[in-house]
Short mmCIF file of C-alpha atoms in Angstrom, two decimals:
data_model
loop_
_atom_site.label_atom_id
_atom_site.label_comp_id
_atom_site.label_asym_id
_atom_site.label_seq_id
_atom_site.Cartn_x
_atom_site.Cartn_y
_atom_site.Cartn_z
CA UNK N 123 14.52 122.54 -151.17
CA UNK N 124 16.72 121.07 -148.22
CA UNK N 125 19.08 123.52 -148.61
CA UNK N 126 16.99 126.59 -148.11
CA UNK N 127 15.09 124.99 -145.27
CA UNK N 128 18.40 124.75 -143.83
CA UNK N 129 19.34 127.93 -144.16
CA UNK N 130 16.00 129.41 -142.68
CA UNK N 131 16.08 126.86 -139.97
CA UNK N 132 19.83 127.95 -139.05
CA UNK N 133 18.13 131.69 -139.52
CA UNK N 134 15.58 130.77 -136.92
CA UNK N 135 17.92 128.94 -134.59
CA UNK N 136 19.71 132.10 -134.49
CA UNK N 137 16.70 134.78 -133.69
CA UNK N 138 16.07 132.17 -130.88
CA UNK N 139 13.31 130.68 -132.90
CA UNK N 140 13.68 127.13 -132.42
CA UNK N 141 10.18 126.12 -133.28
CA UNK N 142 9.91 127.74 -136.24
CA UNK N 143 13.19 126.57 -137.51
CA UNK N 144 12.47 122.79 -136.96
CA UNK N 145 8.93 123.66 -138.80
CA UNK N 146 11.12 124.58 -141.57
CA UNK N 147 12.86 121.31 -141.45
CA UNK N 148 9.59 119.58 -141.30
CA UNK N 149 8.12 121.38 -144.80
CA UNK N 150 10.82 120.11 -146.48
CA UNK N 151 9.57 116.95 -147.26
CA UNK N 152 10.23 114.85 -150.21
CA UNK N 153 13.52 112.72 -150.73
CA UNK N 154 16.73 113.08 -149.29
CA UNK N 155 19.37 114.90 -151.22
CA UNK N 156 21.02 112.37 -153.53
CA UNK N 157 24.55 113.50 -152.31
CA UNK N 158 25.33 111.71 -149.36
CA UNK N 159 27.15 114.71 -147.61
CA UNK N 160 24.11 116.95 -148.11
CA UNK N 161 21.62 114.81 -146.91
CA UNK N 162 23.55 113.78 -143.81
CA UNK N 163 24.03 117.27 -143.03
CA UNK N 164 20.15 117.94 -143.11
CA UNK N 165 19.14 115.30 -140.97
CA UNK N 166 22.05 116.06 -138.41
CA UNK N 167 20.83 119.25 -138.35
CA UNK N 168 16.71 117.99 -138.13
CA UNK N 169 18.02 115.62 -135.30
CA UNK N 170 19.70 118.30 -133.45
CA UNK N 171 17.16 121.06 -133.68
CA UNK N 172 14.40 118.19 -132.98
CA UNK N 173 15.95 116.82 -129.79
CA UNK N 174 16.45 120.77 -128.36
CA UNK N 175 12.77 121.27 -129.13
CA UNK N 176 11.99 117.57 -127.34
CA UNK N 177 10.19 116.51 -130.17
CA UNK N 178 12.40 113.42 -128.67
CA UNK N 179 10.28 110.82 -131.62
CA UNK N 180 11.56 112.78 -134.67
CA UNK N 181 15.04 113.02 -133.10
CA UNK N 182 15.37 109.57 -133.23
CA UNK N 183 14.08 109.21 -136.03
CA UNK N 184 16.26 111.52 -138.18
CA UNK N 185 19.31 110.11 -136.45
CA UNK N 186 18.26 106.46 -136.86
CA UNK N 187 18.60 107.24 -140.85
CA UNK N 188 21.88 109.68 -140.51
CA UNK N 189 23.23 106.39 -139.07
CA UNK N 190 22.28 104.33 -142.15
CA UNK N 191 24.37 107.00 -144.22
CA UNK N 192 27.41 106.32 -145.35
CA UNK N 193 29.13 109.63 -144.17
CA UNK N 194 27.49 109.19 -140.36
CA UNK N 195 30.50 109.62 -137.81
CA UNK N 196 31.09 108.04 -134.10
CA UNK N 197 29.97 111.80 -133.10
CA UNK N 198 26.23 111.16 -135.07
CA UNK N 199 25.96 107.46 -132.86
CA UNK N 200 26.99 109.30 -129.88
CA UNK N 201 23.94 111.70 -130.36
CA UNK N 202 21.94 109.49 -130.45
CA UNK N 203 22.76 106.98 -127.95
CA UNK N 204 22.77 110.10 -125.15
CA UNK N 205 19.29 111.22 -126.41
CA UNK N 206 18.06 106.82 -125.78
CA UNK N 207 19.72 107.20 -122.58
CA UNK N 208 17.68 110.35 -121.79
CA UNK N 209 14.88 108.15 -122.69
CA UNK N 210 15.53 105.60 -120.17
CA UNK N 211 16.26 102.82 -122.88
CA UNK N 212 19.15 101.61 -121.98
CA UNK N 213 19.11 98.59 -123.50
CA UNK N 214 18.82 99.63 -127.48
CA UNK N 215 21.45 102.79 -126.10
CA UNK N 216 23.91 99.75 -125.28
CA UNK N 217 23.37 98.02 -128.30
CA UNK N 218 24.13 101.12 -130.38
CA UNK N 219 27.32 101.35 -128.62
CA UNK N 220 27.97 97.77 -129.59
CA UNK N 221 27.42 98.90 -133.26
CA UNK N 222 29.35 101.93 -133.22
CA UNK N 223 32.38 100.25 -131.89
CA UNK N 224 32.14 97.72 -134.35
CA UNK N 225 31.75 100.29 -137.25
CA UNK N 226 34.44 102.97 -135.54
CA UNK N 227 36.54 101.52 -132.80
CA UNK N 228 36.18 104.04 -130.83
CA UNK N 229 36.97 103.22 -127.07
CA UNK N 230 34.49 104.94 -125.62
CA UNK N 231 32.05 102.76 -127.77
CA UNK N 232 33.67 99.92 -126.18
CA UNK N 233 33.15 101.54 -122.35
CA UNK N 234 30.25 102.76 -122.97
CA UNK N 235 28.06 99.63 -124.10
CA UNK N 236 30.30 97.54 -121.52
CA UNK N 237 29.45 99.87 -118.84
CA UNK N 238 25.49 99.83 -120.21
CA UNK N 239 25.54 96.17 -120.46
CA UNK N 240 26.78 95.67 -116.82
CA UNK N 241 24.28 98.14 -115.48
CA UNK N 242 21.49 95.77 -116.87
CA UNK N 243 23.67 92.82 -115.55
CA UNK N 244 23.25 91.45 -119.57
CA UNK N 245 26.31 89.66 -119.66
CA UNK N 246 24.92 87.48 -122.47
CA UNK N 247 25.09 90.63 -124.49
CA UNK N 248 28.20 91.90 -123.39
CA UNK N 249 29.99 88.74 -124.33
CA UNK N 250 30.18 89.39 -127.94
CA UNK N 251 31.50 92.38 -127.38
CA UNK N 252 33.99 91.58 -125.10
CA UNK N 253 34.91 88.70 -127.21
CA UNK N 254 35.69 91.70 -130.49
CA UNK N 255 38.90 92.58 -128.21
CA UNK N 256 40.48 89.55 -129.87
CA UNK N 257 39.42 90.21 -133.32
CA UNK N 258 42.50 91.97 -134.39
CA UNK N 259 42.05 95.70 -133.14
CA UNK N 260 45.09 98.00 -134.42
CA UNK N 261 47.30 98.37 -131.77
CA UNK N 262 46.90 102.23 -130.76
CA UNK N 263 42.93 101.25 -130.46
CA UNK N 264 44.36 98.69 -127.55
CA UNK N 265 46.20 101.01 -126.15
CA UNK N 266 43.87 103.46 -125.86
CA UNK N 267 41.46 100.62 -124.44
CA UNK N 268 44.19 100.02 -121.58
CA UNK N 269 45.00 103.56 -120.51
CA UNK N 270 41.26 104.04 -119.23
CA UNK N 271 41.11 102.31 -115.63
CA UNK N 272 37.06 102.21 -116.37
CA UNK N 273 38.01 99.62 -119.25
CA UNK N 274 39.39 97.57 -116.15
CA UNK N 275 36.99 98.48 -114.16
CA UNK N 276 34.14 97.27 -116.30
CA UNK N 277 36.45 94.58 -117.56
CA UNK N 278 36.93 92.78 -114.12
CA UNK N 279 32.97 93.85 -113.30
CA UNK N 280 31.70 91.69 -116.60
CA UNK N 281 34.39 88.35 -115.45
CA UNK N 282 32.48 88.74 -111.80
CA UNK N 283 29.13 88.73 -113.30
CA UNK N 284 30.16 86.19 -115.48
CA UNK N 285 31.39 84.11 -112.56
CA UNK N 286 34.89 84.01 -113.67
CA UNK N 287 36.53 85.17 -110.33
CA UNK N 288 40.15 84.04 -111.73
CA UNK N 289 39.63 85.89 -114.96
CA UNK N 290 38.50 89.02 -112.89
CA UNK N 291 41.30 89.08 -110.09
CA UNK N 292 43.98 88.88 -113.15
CA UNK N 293 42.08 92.41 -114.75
CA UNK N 294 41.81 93.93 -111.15
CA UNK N 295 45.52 93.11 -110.84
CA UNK N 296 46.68 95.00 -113.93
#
């Protein structure tokens, strides 16, 4: 079952038998737990024991469908969007940002895709997001936006590239 490869995976982890313990994770094939708590907490812990063995593919895997549960948190997206960056794929790590900060609000999604965006100079792509600050954010999410100077930064950076020096003087201003 899932919940005795767990345990001997966590016993494995702990000997400093990595290998084997992701091997346990891996013969425990078959559906998902049917709870949604119990199978999240499998495949966070098959992610994370797969990305410290750099078996980088099943990683990705396991957290693309943690994301697609309902208990995922901004935590699981930000595993996985370090572990794309460590890849080099910047682009799909950007547009995972764009998804958690639409699902979570979390600022850093918000600085984080902005920032990968303008890195790519995609400023087609960062204009939706961009565009979400006037969607009605609660209030303490705008504030914490505005108390990072990188949200400026990377605000005024995205006007420039969009060739909106006005727009970009009034955010370096602030």
């Amino acid at each position: 079952t899932h919940a005795r490869a767990m345990k001997a995976a966590v016993l494995a982890l702990r000997l400093g038998q990595g290998a084997k313990g992701l091997a346990w994770l891996r013969g425990a094939s078959g559906p998902l737990p049917s709870d949604p708590e119990a199978a999240a907490d499998f495949l966070r812990l098959y992610a994370e024991l797969a990305s410290r063995q750099n078996a980088t593919g099943e990683a990705t895997t396991a957290y693309q469908s943690l994301l697609r549960n309902p208990t995922s948190t901004p935590e699981d997206y930000d595993a996985l969007i370090d572990l794309l960056r460590q890849q080099g794929q910047m682009r799909e790590a950007a547009a995972l940002s764009r998804t958690a900060w639409d699902k979570h609000h979390a600022p850093r999604h918000f600085v984080q895709a902005l920032m990968l965006y303008g890195q790519q100079q995609d400023w087609a792509a960062a204009t939706p997001l961009v565009n979400s600050l006037s969607s009605g954010l609660e209030p303490a999410t705008v504030q914490q936006l505005r108390s990072d100077p990188l949200y400026f930064s990377l605000l005024g950076h995205y006007y420039q590239g969009m060739q909106r020096p006005e727009q970009a003087r009034a955010i370096y201003a602030q």
